[in-house]
Amino acid sequence: MTSTLTPRGPLRAVQVLGANGAGHVSSLSGGLVARGVDVTVCGPSSAAQSHGFQRTGVRFTAVEIPERPAPRDEAMAVAALRAACHGADVVHAHGLHAAMLASLALAGGAGGPALVVTWHAGLPVRGTRAGLLRLLERRVARAATVVLGAWSGIVDEVRGLGARDARLAPVSFPPERARVRPAGPQADKTRAGLGALDGPLILSVGRLEPHKGHDLLLDAAREWGGLRPRPTVVVAGEGADRAALQGRVDAEDLPVRLLGHRDDVPELLAAADLVVLPSRFESYPLIVHEAMRAGVPLVATAVGAVPELVGDAAVLVPKDDPEALAQAVSCLLADPALRARLSAEGRVQAATWPTQDDTIAQILSVYDELTHAPARS
């Protein structure tokens, strides 16, 4: 008697998309379709147009998956997912709430599809909700056939929650999300438009939400206001904290400009002397990819995947420590040689990150492993 691996037929995968991550899922789905996989994407209707799913060759089924679904909404989402997943070989859920609903949709189906969960740590919560979230995490971890964690800390955490199979699967970003613009006349024009022709330009990119730490950035900016020439700090992003942050900028006369949402981050990077990421929490931040590919020196808090992502090619500081943040930036501004070294090392580090092809190949390998059953002869 010998054992061989026999395919169960053409691979059919259902991607379940929650409130976030549509760009990654769109790119992944397109790559899988190009490799012959039959892909259905279930997710919010707003993602269908905004992330170009129609262009990838997938079937898109609108399923609204809110972060805090009401019981009726949850039941409707589960029913829609159950129908969409019928006959699938693999169901791949992206995010905790999408994974919970996918696991409910698959519950009770003997011999049904494998459930793969890509796990990005959610925002830290406290109080009663923290306990409920922990129960949800434990349920999802144990329901999944395989959990893919974005960095090693997540893999360890998920194993501790009881996951049967947890693996490291770093996220890559589509090439268009890591465009690099060379410095030159356009960069000078950008600096002039931001009022930073006569001094350093410090760039921060991210939603204006408490966990992004922009209040700490303003604390640090008080110190930079005493530097000569005076740096200009610009923040690209929009969010609920905008009014409070702008109030502080005005009241304290800080050298900070809140730019709102911007579609020209590559141009801002080409003009910047430094990028600062002051977050209290991060998963796998896009701005780190963009800054290091562009060769812009980075100062960031040592949270989430950031330390693994940057290695020794950036300056890391503790979270919630504006003094350390201010000091790190001041030292870099005073040391052109160090900035040049970090610029070069950042590009070298970025070259070690997985490409989109690497990510798709890894995911496809997992799918193949789960959808080949041993046959005896």
Short mmCIF file of N, CA, C and O in Angstrom, two decimals, residues 58-137:
data_model
loop_
_atom_site.label_atom_id
_atom_site.label_comp_id
_atom_site.label_asym_id
_atom_site.label_seq_id
_atom_site.Cartn_x
_atom_site.Cartn_y
_atom_site.Cartn_z
N VAL A 58 -12.42 38.02 -10.67
CA VAL A 58 -13.11 37.28 -9.61
C VAL A 58 -14.62 37.51 -9.71
O VAL A 58 -15.09 38.44 -10.37
N ARG A 59 -15.39 36.64 -9.06
CA ARG A 59 -16.80 36.91 -8.82
C ARG A 59 -16.90 37.63 -7.48
O ARG A 59 -16.28 37.22 -6.51
N PHE A 60 -17.69 38.69 -7.44
CA PHE A 60 -17.82 39.46 -6.19
C PHE A 60 -19.24 39.34 -5.67
O PHE A 60 -20.21 39.62 -6.39
N THR A 61 -19.37 38.91 -4.43
CA THR A 61 -20.66 38.80 -3.76
C THR A 61 -20.69 39.80 -2.61
O THR A 61 -19.84 39.74 -1.71
N ALA A 62 -21.63 40.72 -2.66
CA ALA A 62 -21.71 41.75 -1.61
C ALA A 62 -22.21 41.13 -0.31
O ALA A 62 -23.31 40.58 -0.25
N VAL A 63 -21.37 41.20 0.71
CA VAL A 63 -21.72 40.75 2.06
C VAL A 63 -21.20 41.81 3.02
O VAL A 63 -19.98 42.00 3.14
N GLU A 64 -22.10 42.49 3.69
CA GLU A 64 -21.68 43.54 4.61
C GLU A 64 -21.22 42.90 5.92
O GLU A 64 -21.98 42.17 6.56
N ILE A 65 -19.98 43.18 6.30
CA ILE A 65 -19.41 42.58 7.51
C ILE A 65 -18.91 43.71 8.40
O ILE A 65 -17.72 44.07 8.37
N PRO A 66 -19.79 44.34 9.19
CA PRO A 66 -19.37 45.44 10.05
C PRO A 66 -18.49 44.97 11.19
O PRO A 66 -18.50 43.79 11.55
N GLU A 67 -17.75 45.90 11.75
CA GLU A 67 -16.86 45.55 12.85
C GLU A 67 -17.64 45.08 14.08
O GLU A 67 -17.19 44.23 14.84
N ARG A 68 -18.82 45.66 14.32
CA ARG A 68 -19.63 45.25 15.47
C ARG A 68 -21.04 44.93 14.96
O ARG A 68 -21.97 45.71 15.10
N PRO A 69 -21.22 43.77 14.33
CA PRO A 69 -22.50 43.47 13.71
C PRO A 69 -23.61 43.25 14.75
O PRO A 69 -23.41 42.64 15.78
N ALA A 70 -24.80 43.79 14.44
CA ALA A 70 -25.99 43.48 15.23
C ALA A 70 -26.40 42.04 14.90
O ALA A 70 -26.05 41.52 13.84
N PRO A 71 -27.15 41.38 15.81
CA PRO A 71 -27.52 39.98 15.57
C PRO A 71 -28.20 39.76 14.22
O PRO A 71 -27.90 38.77 13.54
N ARG A 72 -29.10 40.65 13.81
CA ARG A 72 -29.79 40.45 12.54
C ARG A 72 -28.81 40.57 11.38
O ARG A 72 -28.84 39.78 10.44
N ASP A 73 -27.92 41.57 11.44
CA ASP A 73 -26.93 41.74 10.38
C ASP A 73 -25.99 40.53 10.33
O ASP A 73 -25.61 40.06 9.25
N GLU A 74 -25.63 40.03 11.50
CA GLU A 74 -24.74 38.87 11.55
C GLU A 74 -25.40 37.66 10.92
O GLU A 74 -24.77 36.92 10.14
N ALA A 75 -26.67 37.44 11.22
CA ALA A 75 -27.37 36.29 10.66
C ALA A 75 -27.47 36.39 9.14
O ALA A 75 -27.30 35.39 8.43
N MET A 76 -27.72 37.59 8.63
CA MET A 76 -27.80 37.77 7.18
C MET A 76 -26.45 37.51 6.53
O MET A 76 -26.36 36.89 5.47
N ALA A 77 -25.37 38.00 7.17
CA ALA A 77 -24.03 37.80 6.61
C ALA A 77 -23.67 36.32 6.61
O ALA A 77 -23.10 35.81 5.63
N VAL A 78 -23.99 35.61 7.69
CA VAL A 78 -23.68 34.18 7.77
C VAL A 78 -24.42 33.42 6.68
O VAL A 78 -23.85 32.53 6.01
N ALA A 79 -25.70 33.74 6.47
CA ALA A 79 -26.48 33.05 5.44
C ALA A 79 -25.90 33.30 4.06
O ALA A 79 -25.79 32.38 3.24
N ALA A 80 -25.52 34.54 3.79
CA ALA A 80 -24.93 34.86 2.48
C ALA A 80 -23.60 34.14 2.29
O ALA A 80 -23.30 33.63 1.20
N LEU A 81 -22.80 34.07 3.34
CA LEU A 81 -21.51 33.38 3.24
C LEU A 81 -21.70 31.88 3.06
O LEU A 81 -20.97 31.24 2.30
N ARG A 82 -22.67 31.32 3.75
CA ARG A 82 -22.92 29.89 3.62
C ARG A 82 -23.24 29.53 2.17
O ARG A 82 -22.74 28.54 1.61
N ALA A 83 -24.05 30.36 1.53
CA ALA A 83 -24.40 30.11 0.13
C ALA A 83 -23.19 30.29 -0.78
O ALA A 83 -22.95 29.48 -1.69
N ALA A 84 -22.41 31.33 -0.53
CA ALA A 84 -21.25 31.60 -1.40
C ALA A 84 -20.17 30.53 -1.24
O ALA A 84 -19.43 30.26 -2.19
N CYS A 85 -20.05 29.95 -0.05
CA CYS A 85 -18.99 28.98 0.21
C CYS A 85 -19.36 27.55 -0.16
O CYS A 85 -18.51 26.65 -0.09
N HIS A 86 -20.60 27.34 -0.57
CA HIS A 86 -21.02 25.98 -0.94
C HIS A 86 -20.19 25.47 -2.12
O HIS A 86 -20.11 26.11 -3.16
N GLY A 87 -19.56 24.33 -1.94
CA GLY A 87 -18.76 23.74 -3.00
C GLY A 87 -17.33 24.25 -3.09
O GLY A 87 -16.57 23.79 -3.94
N ALA A 88 -16.94 25.16 -2.20
CA ALA A 88 -15.57 25.69 -2.22
C ALA A 88 -14.60 24.67 -1.64
O ALA A 88 -14.97 23.81 -0.83
N ASP A 89 -13.35 24.76 -2.06
CA ASP A 89 -12.28 23.94 -1.48
C ASP A 89 -11.66 24.63 -0.27
O ASP A 89 -11.29 23.97 0.70
N VAL A 90 -11.50 25.96 -0.38
CA VAL A 90 -10.87 26.74 0.68
C VAL A 90 -11.68 28.01 0.88
O VAL A 90 -12.10 28.66 -0.10
N VAL A 91 -11.90 28.36 2.14
CA VAL A 91 -12.45 29.67 2.49
C VAL A 91 -11.36 30.41 3.24
O VAL A 91 -10.82 29.91 4.23
N HIS A 92 -11.02 31.59 2.76
CA HIS A 92 -9.91 32.36 3.33
C HIS A 92 -10.47 33.68 3.86
O HIS A 92 -10.89 34.55 3.08
N ALA A 93 -10.50 33.84 5.17
CA ALA A 93 -11.05 35.04 5.81
C ALA A 93 -9.93 35.98 6.22
O ALA A 93 -8.90 35.54 6.75
N HIS A 94 -10.16 37.25 6.02
CA HIS A 94 -9.15 38.27 6.30
C HIS A 94 -9.67 39.19 7.41
O HIS A 94 -10.55 40.01 7.19
N GLY A 95 -9.12 39.03 8.61
CA GLY A 95 -9.56 39.83 9.74
C GLY A 95 -10.45 39.03 10.67
O GLY A 95 -11.08 38.04 10.29
N LEU A 96 -10.51 39.48 11.92
CA LEU A 96 -11.16 38.70 12.97
C LEU A 96 -12.67 38.56 12.76
O LEU A 96 -13.22 37.46 12.88
N HIS A 97 -13.37 39.65 12.46
CA HIS A 97 -14.81 39.57 12.31
C HIS A 97 -15.20 38.78 11.07
O HIS A 97 -16.16 38.01 11.09
N ALA A 98 -14.46 38.97 9.98
CA ALA A 98 -14.72 38.16 8.79
C ALA A 98 -14.51 36.69 9.09
O ALA A 98 -15.28 35.82 8.65
N ALA A 99 -13.47 36.37 9.87
CA ALA A 99 -13.19 34.97 10.22
C ALA A 99 -14.27 34.39 11.11
O ALA A 99 -14.66 33.22 10.96
N MET A 100 -14.77 35.19 12.05
CA MET A 100 -15.84 34.69 12.92
C MET A 100 -17.07 34.32 12.09
O MET A 100 -17.65 33.23 12.26
N LEU A 101 -17.49 35.20 11.19
CA LEU A 101 -18.68 34.93 10.39
C LEU A 101 -18.45 33.77 9.43
O LEU A 101 -19.35 32.95 9.21
N ALA A 102 -17.25 33.67 8.88
CA ALA A 102 -16.95 32.54 8.00
C ALA A 102 -17.00 31.23 8.77
O ALA A 102 -17.51 30.22 8.28
N SER A 103 -16.49 31.23 10.00
CA SER A 103 -16.51 29.99 10.79
C SER A 103 -17.95 29.59 11.13
O SER A 103 -18.28 28.40 11.14
N LEU A 104 -18.82 30.57 11.38
CA LEU A 104 -20.22 30.26 11.64
C LEU A 104 -20.89 29.70 10.38
O LEU A 104 -21.71 28.78 10.46
N ALA A 105 -20.53 30.27 9.22
CA ALA A 105 -21.12 29.81 7.96
C ALA A 105 -20.71 28.37 7.66
O ALA A 105 -21.47 27.62 7.04
N LEU A 106 -19.52 27.97 8.10
CA LEU A 106 -19.02 26.63 7.79
C LEU A 106 -19.34 25.61 8.88
O LEU A 106 -19.10 24.42 8.70
N ALA A 107 -19.84 26.09 10.02
CA ALA A 107 -20.06 25.21 11.17
C ALA A 107 -21.06 24.11 10.82
O ALA A 107 -22.08 24.34 10.17
N GLY A 108 -20.74 22.89 11.23
CA GLY A 108 -21.67 21.78 11.08
C GLY A 108 -21.62 21.09 9.74
O GLY A 108 -22.31 20.09 9.54
N GLY A 109 -20.77 21.60 8.84
CA GLY A 109 -20.69 20.97 7.53
C GLY A 109 -19.55 19.96 7.48
O GLY A 109 -18.39 20.32 7.30
N ALA A 110 -19.87 18.70 7.65
CA ALA A 110 -18.84 17.66 7.62
C ALA A 110 -18.20 17.59 6.24
O ALA A 110 -18.89 17.60 5.22
N GLY A 111 -16.87 17.54 6.23
CA GLY A 111 -16.16 17.44 4.97
C GLY A 111 -16.21 18.69 4.14
O GLY A 111 -15.97 18.65 2.93
N GLY A 112 -16.52 19.82 4.78
CA GLY A 112 -16.60 21.08 4.06
C GLY A 112 -15.23 21.67 3.78
O GLY A 112 -14.19 21.04 4.01
N PRO A 113 -15.19 22.90 3.28
CA PRO A 113 -13.92 23.52 2.92
C PRO A 113 -13.04 23.82 4.13
O PRO A 113 -13.53 24.01 5.24
N ALA A 114 -11.74 23.85 3.88
CA ALA A 114 -10.79 24.29 4.90
C ALA A 114 -10.96 25.79 5.13
O ALA A 114 -11.29 26.54 4.22
N LEU A 115 -10.76 26.22 6.38
CA LEU A 115 -10.84 27.64 6.72
C LEU A 115 -9.44 28.17 7.01
O LEU A 115 -8.79 27.74 7.97
N VAL A 116 -8.97 29.09 6.17
CA VAL A 116 -7.70 29.77 6.37
C VAL A 116 -8.02 31.18 6.87
O VAL A 116 -8.91 31.84 6.33
N VAL A 117 -7.31 31.64 7.88
CA VAL A 117 -7.52 32.97 8.44
C VAL A 117 -6.22 33.75 8.40
O VAL A 117 -5.20 33.29 8.92
N THR A 118 -6.23 34.89 7.72
CA THR A 118 -5.11 35.82 7.82
C THR A 118 -5.38 36.73 9.01
O THR A 118 -6.40 37.42 9.06
N TRP A 119 -4.45 36.74 9.98
CA TRP A 119 -4.69 37.38 11.28
C TRP A 119 -3.80 38.61 11.41
O TRP A 119 -2.59 38.53 11.44
N HIS A 120 -4.45 39.76 11.47
CA HIS A 120 -3.77 41.00 11.82
C HIS A 120 -4.30 41.42 13.18
O HIS A 120 -5.51 41.42 13.39
N ALA A 121 -3.43 41.77 14.09
CA ALA A 121 -3.89 42.13 15.43
C ALA A 121 -4.85 43.29 15.35
O ALA A 121 -4.61 44.27 14.66
N GLY A 122 -5.97 43.19 16.07
CA GLY A 122 -6.91 44.30 16.15
C GLY A 122 -6.43 45.35 17.12
O GLY A 122 -5.44 45.17 17.84
N LEU A 123 -7.15 46.47 17.16
CA LEU A 123 -6.78 47.54 18.08
C LEU A 123 -6.94 47.07 19.52
O LEU A 123 -7.89 46.34 19.84
N PRO A 124 -6.03 47.47 20.41
CA PRO A 124 -6.16 47.07 21.80
C PRO A 124 -7.42 47.68 22.42
O PRO A 124 -7.74 48.83 22.19
N VAL A 125 -8.15 46.88 23.19
CA VAL A 125 -9.35 47.36 23.87
C VAL A 125 -9.26 46.99 25.33
O VAL A 125 -8.49 46.13 25.73
N ARG A 126 -10.10 47.67 26.16
CA ARG A 126 -10.06 47.44 27.60
C ARG A 126 -11.47 47.18 28.11
O ARG A 126 -12.45 47.39 27.42
N GLY A 127 -11.53 46.78 29.39
CA GLY A 127 -12.82 46.61 30.03
C GLY A 127 -13.53 45.35 29.59
O GLY A 127 -12.93 44.36 29.15
N THR A 128 -14.87 45.39 29.70
CA THR A 128 -15.69 44.23 29.36
C THR A 128 -15.48 43.79 27.93
O THR A 128 -15.43 42.60 27.61
N ARG A 129 -15.38 44.76 27.03
CA ARG A 129 -15.22 44.43 25.62
C ARG A 129 -13.92 43.67 25.37
O ARG A 129 -13.85 42.83 24.46
N ALA A 130 -12.90 43.93 26.16
CA ALA A 130 -11.64 43.21 25.99
C ALA A 130 -11.84 41.72 26.26
O ALA A 130 -11.31 40.86 25.54
N GLY A 131 -12.63 41.39 27.29
CA GLY A 131 -12.89 39.99 27.58
C GLY A 131 -13.68 39.32 26.48
O GLY A 131 -13.39 38.18 26.10
N LEU A 132 -14.67 40.01 25.94
CA LEU A 132 -15.46 39.46 24.84
C LEU A 132 -14.60 39.25 23.60
O LEU A 132 -14.74 38.25 22.90
N LEU A 133 -13.71 40.22 23.34
CA LEU A 133 -12.84 40.10 22.18
C LEU A 133 -11.91 38.89 22.33
O LEU A 133 -11.65 38.17 21.36
N ARG A 134 -11.44 38.65 23.55
CA ARG A 134 -10.54 37.51 23.77
C ARG A 134 -11.28 36.20 23.51
O ARG A 134 -10.70 35.26 22.95
N LEU A 135 -12.54 36.12 23.92
CA LEU A 135 -13.33 34.93 23.64
C LEU A 135 -13.51 34.73 22.13
O LEU A 135 -13.43 33.60 21.62
N LEU A 136 -13.75 35.83 21.42
CA LEU A 136 -13.90 35.76 19.98
C LEU A 136 -12.61 35.29 19.32
O LEU A 136 -12.62 34.43 18.42
N GLU A 137 -11.48 35.84 19.77
CA GLU A 137 -10.19 35.44 19.22
C GLU A 137 -9.94 33.95 19.43
O GLU A 137 -9.47 33.24 18.53
#
